[in-house]
PDB file of C-alpha atoms in Angstrom:
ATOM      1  CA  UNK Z   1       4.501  10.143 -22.898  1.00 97.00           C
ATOM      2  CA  UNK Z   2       5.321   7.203 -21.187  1.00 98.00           C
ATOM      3  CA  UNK Z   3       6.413   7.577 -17.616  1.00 98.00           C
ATOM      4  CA  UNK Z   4       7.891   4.759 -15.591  1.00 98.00           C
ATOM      5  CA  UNK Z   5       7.808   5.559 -11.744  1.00 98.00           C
ATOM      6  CA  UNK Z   6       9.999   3.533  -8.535  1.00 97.00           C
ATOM      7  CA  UNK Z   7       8.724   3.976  -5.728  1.00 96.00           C
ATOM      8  CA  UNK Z   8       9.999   2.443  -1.884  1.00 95.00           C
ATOM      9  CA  UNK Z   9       7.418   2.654   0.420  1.00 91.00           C
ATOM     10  CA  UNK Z  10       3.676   3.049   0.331  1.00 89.00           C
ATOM     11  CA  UNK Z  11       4.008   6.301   1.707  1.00 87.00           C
ATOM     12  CA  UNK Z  12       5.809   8.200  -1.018  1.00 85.00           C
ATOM     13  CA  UNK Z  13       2.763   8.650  -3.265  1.00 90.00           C
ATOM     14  CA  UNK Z  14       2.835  10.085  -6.915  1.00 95.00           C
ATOM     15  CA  UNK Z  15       0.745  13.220  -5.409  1.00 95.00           C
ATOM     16  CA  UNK Z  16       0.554  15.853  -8.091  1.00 97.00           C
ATOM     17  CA  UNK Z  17       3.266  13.644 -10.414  1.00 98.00           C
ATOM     18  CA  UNK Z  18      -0.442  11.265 -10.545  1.00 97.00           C
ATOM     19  CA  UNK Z  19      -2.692  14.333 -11.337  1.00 97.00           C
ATOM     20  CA  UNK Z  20      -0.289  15.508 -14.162  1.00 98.00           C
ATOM     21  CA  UNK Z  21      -0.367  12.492 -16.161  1.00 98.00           C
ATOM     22  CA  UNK Z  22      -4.088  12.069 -15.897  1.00 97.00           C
ATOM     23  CA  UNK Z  23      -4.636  15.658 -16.883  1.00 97.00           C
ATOM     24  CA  UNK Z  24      -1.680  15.519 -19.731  1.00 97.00           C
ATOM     25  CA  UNK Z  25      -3.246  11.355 -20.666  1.00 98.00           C
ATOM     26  CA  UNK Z  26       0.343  10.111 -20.150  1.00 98.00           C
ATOM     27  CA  UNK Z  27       0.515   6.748 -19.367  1.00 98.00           C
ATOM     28  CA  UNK Z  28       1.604   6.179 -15.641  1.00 98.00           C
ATOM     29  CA  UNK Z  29       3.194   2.980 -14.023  1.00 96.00           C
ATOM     30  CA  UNK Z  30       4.962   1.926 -11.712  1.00 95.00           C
ATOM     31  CA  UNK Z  31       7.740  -0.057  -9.993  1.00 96.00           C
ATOM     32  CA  UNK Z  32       6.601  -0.979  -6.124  1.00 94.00           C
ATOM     33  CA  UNK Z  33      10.252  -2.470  -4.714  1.00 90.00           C
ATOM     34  CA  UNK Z  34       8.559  -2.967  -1.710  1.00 87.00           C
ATOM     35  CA  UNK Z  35       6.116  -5.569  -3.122  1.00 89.00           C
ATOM     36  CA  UNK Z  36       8.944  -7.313  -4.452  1.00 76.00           C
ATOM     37  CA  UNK Z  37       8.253  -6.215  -8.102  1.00 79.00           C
ATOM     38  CA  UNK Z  38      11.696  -6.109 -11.173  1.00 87.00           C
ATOM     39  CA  UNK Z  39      12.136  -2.730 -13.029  1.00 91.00           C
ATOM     40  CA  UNK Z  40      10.498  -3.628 -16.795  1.00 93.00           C
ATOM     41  CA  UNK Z  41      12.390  -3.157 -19.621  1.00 95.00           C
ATOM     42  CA  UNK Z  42      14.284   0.162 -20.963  1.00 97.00           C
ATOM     43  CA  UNK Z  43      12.182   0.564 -24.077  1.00 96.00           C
ATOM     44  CA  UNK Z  44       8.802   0.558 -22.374  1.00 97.00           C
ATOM     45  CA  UNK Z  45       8.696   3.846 -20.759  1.00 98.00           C
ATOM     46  CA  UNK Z  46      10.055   7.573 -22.067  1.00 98.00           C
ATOM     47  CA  UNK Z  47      10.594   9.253 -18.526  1.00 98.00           C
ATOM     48  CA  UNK Z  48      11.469   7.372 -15.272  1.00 98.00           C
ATOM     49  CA  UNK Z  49      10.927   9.055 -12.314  1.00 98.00           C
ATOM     50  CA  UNK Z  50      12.478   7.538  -8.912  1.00 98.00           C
ATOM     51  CA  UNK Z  51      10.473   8.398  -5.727  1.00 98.00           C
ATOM     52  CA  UNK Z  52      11.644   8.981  -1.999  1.00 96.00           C
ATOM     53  CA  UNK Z  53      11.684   6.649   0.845  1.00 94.00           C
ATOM     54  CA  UNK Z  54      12.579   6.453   4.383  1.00 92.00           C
ATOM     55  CA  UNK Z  55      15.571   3.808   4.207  1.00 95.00           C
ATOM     56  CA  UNK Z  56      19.277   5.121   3.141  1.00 96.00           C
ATOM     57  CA  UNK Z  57      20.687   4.079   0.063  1.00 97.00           C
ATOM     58  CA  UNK Z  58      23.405   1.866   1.636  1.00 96.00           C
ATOM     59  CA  UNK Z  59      20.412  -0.568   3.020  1.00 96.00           C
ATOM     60  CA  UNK Z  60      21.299  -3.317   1.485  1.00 96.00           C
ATOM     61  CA  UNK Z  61      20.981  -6.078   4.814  1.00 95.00           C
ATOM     62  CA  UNK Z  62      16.906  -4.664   4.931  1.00 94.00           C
ATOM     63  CA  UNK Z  63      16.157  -3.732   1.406  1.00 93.00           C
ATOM     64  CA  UNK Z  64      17.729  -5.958  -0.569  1.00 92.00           C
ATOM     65  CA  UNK Z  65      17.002  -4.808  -3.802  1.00 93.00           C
ATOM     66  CA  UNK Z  66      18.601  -1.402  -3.642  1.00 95.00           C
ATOM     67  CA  UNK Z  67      21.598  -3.208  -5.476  1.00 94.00           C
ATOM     68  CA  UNK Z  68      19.251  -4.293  -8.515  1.00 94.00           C
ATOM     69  CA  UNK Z  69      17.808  -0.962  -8.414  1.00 96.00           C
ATOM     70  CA  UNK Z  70      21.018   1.195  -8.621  1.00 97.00           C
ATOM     71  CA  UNK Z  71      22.060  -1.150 -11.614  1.00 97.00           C
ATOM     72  CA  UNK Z  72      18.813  -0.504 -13.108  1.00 97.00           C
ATOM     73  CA  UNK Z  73      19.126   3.141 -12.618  1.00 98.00           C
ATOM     74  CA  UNK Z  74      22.767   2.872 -13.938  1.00 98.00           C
ATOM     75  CA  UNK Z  75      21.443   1.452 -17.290  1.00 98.00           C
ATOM     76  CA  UNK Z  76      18.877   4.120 -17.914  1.00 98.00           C
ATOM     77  CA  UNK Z  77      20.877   6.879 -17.360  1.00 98.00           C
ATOM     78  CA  UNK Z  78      23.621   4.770 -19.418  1.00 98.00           C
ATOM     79  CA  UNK Z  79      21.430   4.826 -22.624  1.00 97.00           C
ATOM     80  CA  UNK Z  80      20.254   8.408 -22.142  1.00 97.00           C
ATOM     81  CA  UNK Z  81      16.807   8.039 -20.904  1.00 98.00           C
ATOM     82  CA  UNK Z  82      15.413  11.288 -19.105  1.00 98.00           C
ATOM     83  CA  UNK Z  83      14.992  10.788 -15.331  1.00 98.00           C
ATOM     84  CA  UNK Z  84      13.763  12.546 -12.502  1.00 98.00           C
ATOM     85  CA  UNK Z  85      15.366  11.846  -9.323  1.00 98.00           C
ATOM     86  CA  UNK Z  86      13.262  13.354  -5.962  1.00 98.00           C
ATOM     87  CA  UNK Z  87      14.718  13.178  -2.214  1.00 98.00           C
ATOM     88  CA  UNK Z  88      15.917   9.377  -2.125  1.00 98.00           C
ATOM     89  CA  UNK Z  89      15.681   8.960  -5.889  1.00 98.00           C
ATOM     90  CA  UNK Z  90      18.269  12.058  -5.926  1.00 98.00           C
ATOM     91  CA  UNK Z  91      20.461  10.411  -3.686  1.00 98.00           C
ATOM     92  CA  UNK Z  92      20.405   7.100  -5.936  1.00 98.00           C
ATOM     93  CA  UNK Z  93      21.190   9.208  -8.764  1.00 98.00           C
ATOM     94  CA  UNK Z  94      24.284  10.921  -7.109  1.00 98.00           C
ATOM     95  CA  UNK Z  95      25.335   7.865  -5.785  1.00 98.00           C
ATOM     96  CA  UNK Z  96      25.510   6.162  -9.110  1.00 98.00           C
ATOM     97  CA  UNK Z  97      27.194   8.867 -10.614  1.00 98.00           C
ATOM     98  CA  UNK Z  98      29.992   8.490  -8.149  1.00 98.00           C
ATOM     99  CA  UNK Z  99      28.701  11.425  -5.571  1.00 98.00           C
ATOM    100  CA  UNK Z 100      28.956  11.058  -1.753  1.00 98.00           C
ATOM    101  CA  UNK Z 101      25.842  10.617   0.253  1.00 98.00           C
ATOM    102  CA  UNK Z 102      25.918  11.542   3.528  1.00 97.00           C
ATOM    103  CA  UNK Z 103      24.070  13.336   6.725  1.00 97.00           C
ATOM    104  CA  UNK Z 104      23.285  16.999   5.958  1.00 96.00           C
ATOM    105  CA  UNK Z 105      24.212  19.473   9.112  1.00 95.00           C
ATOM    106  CA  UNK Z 106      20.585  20.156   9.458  1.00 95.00           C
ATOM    107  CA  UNK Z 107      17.471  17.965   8.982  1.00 95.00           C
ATOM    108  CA  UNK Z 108      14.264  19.947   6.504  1.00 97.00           C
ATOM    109  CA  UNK Z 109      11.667  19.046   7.568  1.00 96.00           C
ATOM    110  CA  UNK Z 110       8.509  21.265   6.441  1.00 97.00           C
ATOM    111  CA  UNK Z 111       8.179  24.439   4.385  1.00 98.00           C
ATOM    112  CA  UNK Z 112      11.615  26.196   3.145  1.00 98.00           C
ATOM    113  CA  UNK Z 113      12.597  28.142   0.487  1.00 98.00           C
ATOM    114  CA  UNK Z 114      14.945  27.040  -2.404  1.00 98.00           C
ATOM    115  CA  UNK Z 115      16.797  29.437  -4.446  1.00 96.00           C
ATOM    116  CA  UNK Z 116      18.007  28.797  -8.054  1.00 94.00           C
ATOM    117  CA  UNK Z 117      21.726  28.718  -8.533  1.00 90.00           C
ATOM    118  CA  UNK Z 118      23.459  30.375 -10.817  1.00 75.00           C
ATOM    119  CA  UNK Z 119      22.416  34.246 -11.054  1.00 65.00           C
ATOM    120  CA  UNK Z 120      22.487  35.321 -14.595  1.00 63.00           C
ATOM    121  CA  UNK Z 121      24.147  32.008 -15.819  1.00 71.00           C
ATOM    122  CA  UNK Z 122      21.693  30.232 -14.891  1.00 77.00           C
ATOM    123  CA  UNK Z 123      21.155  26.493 -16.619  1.00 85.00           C
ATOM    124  CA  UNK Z 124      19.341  26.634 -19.113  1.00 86.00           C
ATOM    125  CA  UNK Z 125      16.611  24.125 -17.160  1.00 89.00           C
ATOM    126  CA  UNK Z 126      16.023  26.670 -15.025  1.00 90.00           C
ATOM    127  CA  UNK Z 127      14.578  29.400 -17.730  1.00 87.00           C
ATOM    128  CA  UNK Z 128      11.192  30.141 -16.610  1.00 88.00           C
ATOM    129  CA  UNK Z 129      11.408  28.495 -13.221  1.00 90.00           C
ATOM    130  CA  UNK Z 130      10.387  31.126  -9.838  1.00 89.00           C
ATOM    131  CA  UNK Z 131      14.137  32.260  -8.661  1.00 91.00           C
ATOM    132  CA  UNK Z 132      12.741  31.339  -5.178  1.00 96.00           C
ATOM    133  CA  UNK Z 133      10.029  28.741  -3.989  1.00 97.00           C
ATOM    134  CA  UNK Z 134       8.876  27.358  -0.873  1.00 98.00           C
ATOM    135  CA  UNK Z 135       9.241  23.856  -1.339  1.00 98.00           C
ATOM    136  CA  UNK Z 136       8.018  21.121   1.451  1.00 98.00           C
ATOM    137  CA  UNK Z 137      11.518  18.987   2.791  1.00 98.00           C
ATOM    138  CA  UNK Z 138      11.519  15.818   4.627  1.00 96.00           C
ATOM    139  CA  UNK Z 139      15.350  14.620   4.767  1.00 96.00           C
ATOM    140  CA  UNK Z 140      18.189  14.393   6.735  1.00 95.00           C
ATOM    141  CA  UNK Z 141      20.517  13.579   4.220  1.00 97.00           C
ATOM    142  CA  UNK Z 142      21.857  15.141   1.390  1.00 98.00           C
ATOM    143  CA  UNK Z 143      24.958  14.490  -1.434  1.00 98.00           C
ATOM    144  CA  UNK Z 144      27.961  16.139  -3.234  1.00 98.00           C
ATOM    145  CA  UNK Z 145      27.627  17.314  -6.519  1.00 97.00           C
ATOM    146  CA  UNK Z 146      28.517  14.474  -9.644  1.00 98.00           C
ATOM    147  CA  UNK Z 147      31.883  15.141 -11.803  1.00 98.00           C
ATOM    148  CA  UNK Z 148      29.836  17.156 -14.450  1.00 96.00           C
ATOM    149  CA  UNK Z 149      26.489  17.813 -12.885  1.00 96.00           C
ATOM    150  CA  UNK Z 150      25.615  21.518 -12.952  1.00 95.00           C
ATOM    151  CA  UNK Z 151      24.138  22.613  -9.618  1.00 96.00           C
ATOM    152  CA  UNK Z 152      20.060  23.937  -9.650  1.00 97.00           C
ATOM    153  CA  UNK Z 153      18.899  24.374  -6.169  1.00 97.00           C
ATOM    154  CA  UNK Z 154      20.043  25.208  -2.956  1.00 97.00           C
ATOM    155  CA  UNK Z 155      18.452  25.974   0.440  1.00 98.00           C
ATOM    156  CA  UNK Z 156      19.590  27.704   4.352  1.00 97.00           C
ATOM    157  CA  UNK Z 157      19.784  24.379   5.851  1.00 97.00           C
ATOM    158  CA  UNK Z 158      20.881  21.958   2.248  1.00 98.00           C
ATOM    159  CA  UNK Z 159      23.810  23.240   0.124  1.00 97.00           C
ATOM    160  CA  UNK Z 160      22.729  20.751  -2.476  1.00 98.00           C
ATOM    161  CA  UNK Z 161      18.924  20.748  -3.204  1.00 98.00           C
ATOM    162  CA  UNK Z 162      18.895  19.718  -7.198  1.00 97.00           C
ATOM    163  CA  UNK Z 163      21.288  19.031 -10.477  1.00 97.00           C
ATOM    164  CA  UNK Z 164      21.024  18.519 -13.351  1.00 97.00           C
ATOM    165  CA  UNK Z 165      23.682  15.986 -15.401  1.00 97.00           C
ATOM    166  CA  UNK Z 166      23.793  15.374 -19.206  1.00 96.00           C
ATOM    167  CA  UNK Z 167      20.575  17.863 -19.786  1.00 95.00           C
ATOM    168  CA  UNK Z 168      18.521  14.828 -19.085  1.00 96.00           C
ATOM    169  CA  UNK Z 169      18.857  13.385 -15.523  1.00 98.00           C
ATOM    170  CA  UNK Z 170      17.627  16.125 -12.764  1.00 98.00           C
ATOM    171  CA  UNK Z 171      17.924  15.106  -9.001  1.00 98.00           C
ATOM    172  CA  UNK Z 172      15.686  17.275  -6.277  1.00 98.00           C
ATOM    173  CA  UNK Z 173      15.958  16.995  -2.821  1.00 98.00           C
ATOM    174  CA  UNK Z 174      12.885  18.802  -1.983  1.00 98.00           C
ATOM    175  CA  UNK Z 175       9.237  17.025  -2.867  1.00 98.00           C
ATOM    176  CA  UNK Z 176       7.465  19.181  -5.371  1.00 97.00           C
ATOM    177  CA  UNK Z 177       5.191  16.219  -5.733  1.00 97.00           C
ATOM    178  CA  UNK Z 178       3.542  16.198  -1.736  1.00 97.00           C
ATOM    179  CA  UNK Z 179      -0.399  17.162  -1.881  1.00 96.00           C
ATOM    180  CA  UNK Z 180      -2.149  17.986   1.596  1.00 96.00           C
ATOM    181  CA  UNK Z 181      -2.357  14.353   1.699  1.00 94.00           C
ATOM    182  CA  UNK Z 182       0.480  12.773   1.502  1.00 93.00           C
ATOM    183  CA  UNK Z 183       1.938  15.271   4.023  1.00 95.00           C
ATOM    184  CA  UNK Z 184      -0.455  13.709   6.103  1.00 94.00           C
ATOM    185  CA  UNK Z 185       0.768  10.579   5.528  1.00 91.00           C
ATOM    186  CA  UNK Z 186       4.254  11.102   6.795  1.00 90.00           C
ATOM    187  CA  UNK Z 187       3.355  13.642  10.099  1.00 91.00           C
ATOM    188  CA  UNK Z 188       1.255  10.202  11.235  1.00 90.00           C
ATOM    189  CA  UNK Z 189       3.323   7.465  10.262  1.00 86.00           C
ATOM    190  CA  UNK Z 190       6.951   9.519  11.054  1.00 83.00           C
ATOM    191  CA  UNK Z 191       6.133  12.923  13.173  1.00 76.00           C
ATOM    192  CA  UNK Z 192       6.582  11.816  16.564  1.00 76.00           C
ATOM    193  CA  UNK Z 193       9.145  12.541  18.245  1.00 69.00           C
ATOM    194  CA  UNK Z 194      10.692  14.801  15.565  1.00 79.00           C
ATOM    195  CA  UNK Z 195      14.055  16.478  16.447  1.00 79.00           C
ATOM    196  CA  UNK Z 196      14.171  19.750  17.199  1.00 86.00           C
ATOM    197  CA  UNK Z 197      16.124  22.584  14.811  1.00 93.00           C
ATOM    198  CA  UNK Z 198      16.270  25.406  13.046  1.00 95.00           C
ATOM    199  CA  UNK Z 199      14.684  23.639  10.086  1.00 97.00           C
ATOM    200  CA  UNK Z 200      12.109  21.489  11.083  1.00 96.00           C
ATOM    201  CA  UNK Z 201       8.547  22.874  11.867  1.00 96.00           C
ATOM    202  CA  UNK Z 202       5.311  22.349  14.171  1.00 93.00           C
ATOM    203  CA  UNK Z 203       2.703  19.800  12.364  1.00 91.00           C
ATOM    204  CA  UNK Z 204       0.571  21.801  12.544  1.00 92.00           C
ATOM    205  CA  UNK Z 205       2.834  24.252  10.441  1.00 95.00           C
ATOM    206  CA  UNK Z 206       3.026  21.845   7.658  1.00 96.00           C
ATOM    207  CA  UNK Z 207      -0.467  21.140   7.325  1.00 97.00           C
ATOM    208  CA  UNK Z 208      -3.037  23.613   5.655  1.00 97.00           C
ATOM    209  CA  UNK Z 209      -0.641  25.515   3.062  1.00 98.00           C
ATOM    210  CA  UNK Z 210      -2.589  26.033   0.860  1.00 97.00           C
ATOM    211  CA  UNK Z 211      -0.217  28.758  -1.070  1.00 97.00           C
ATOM    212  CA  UNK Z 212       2.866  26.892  -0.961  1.00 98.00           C
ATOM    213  CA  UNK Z 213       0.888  23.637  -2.568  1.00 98.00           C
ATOM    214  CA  UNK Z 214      -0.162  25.875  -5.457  1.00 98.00           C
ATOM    215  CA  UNK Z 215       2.833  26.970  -5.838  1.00 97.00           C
ATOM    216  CA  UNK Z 216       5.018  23.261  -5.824  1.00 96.00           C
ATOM    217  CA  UNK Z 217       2.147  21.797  -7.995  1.00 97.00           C
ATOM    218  CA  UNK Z 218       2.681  24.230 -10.605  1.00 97.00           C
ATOM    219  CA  UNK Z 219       6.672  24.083  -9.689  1.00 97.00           C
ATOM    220  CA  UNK Z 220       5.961  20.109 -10.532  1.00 97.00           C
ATOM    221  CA  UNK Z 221       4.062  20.583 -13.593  1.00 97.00           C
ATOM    222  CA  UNK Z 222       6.599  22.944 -15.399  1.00 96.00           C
ATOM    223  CA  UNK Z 223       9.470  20.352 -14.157  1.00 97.00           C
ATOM    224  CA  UNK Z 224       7.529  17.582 -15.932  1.00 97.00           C
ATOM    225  CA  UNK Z 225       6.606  19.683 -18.750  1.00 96.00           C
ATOM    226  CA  UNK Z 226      10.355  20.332 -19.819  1.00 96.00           C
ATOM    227  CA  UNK Z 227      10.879  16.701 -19.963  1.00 96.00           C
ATOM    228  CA  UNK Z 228       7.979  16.032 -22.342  1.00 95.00           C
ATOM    229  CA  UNK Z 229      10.084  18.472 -24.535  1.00 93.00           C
ATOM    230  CA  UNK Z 230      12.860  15.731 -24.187  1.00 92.00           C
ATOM    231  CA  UNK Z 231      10.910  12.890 -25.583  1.00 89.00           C
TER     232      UNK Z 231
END
């Protein structure tokens, strides 16, 4: 498999998305807006994956090629490509499929559960998936649902944590892809001066969970595994 990733800041690392295509030999590369770099063609890669980031998706005046991404983004879902959309990159997606984005009530940021929607009519994506996960958050945003996206995940503080639209294009909220290390990453270069709420933790409560990293990397691998099954 070919997978095509977009990433927005050197912070938002591939993390476990990295480990599974080296284990699986998929061929991994990437987009790096930040260094300026264009999206390559449609035909060169079977599963595009659009990473987080700390800027909004209306950021046009600083980031000025958000626009060129969304129309990017556009095409490939146009021409039925499977995508993966996680925190920002769900955003994009709902955005381009005519969704409000907008401030959630609550900021998540750390360790919260997720439950899977949908009881015993569950989508069909969800077959085999845990009913309930702890899941690391860092967002204070979050978006409606698209005309004909069929909801996956929700949380306490987030209404909408996932979809899924057309069986192909899947949009999380949550980052099943953080390792011990790239939660690192953000608690030094964006944990001061955290807000205070019911849904944002210590540091020193998102570091060192070890159980709840098992349990996203395998939540991660079984994700990515059920769009290998697409290709």
């Amino acid at each position: 498999m070919k997978i095509h990733v977009l990433q927005h800041s050197p912070i938002n690392t591939l993390g476990t998305i990295e480990e599974y295509a080296r284990i699986k030999g998929h061929r991994l590369e990437s987009t790096r807006f930040y260094e300026a770099k264009s999206p390559p063609e449609l035909d060169s890669f079977d599963l595009l994956i659009i990473m987080g980031g700390p800027m909004g998706i209306y950021d046009y005046e600083e980031n000025p090629w958000l626009r060129d991404e969304k129309a990017f983004i556009k095409q490939a879902v146009d021409t039925g490509k499977p995508i993966l959309g996680i925190c920002l990159g769900a955003q994009l997606l709902a955005d381009i499929l005519g969704a409000r984005v907008y401030e959630n009530p609550h900021m998540e940021m750390g360790w919260f559960p997720v439950r899977a929607s949908g009881g015993k009519n569950k989508p069909e994506f969800l077959e085999g998936l845990s009913e309930r996960i702890t899941v690391f958050h860092w967002h204070s945003r979050t978006f409606d649902l698209p005309a004909g996206a069929v909801h996956l995940f929700e949380s306490e503080g987030c209404k909408n944590q996932g979809f899924i639209y057309n069986g192909r294009v899947v949009a999380l909220q949550f980052h099943p892809e953080v390792n011990e290390e790239r939660i690192r990453s953000l608690i030094e270069r964006f944990g001061e001066g955290l807000a205070e709420g019911p849904f944002v933790q210590k540091k020193q409560e998102m570091l060192g969970q070890r159980e709840y990293l098992v349990g996203t990397k395998e939540f991660m691998f079984l994700v990515l595994d059920r769009f290998e099954k697409m290709i």
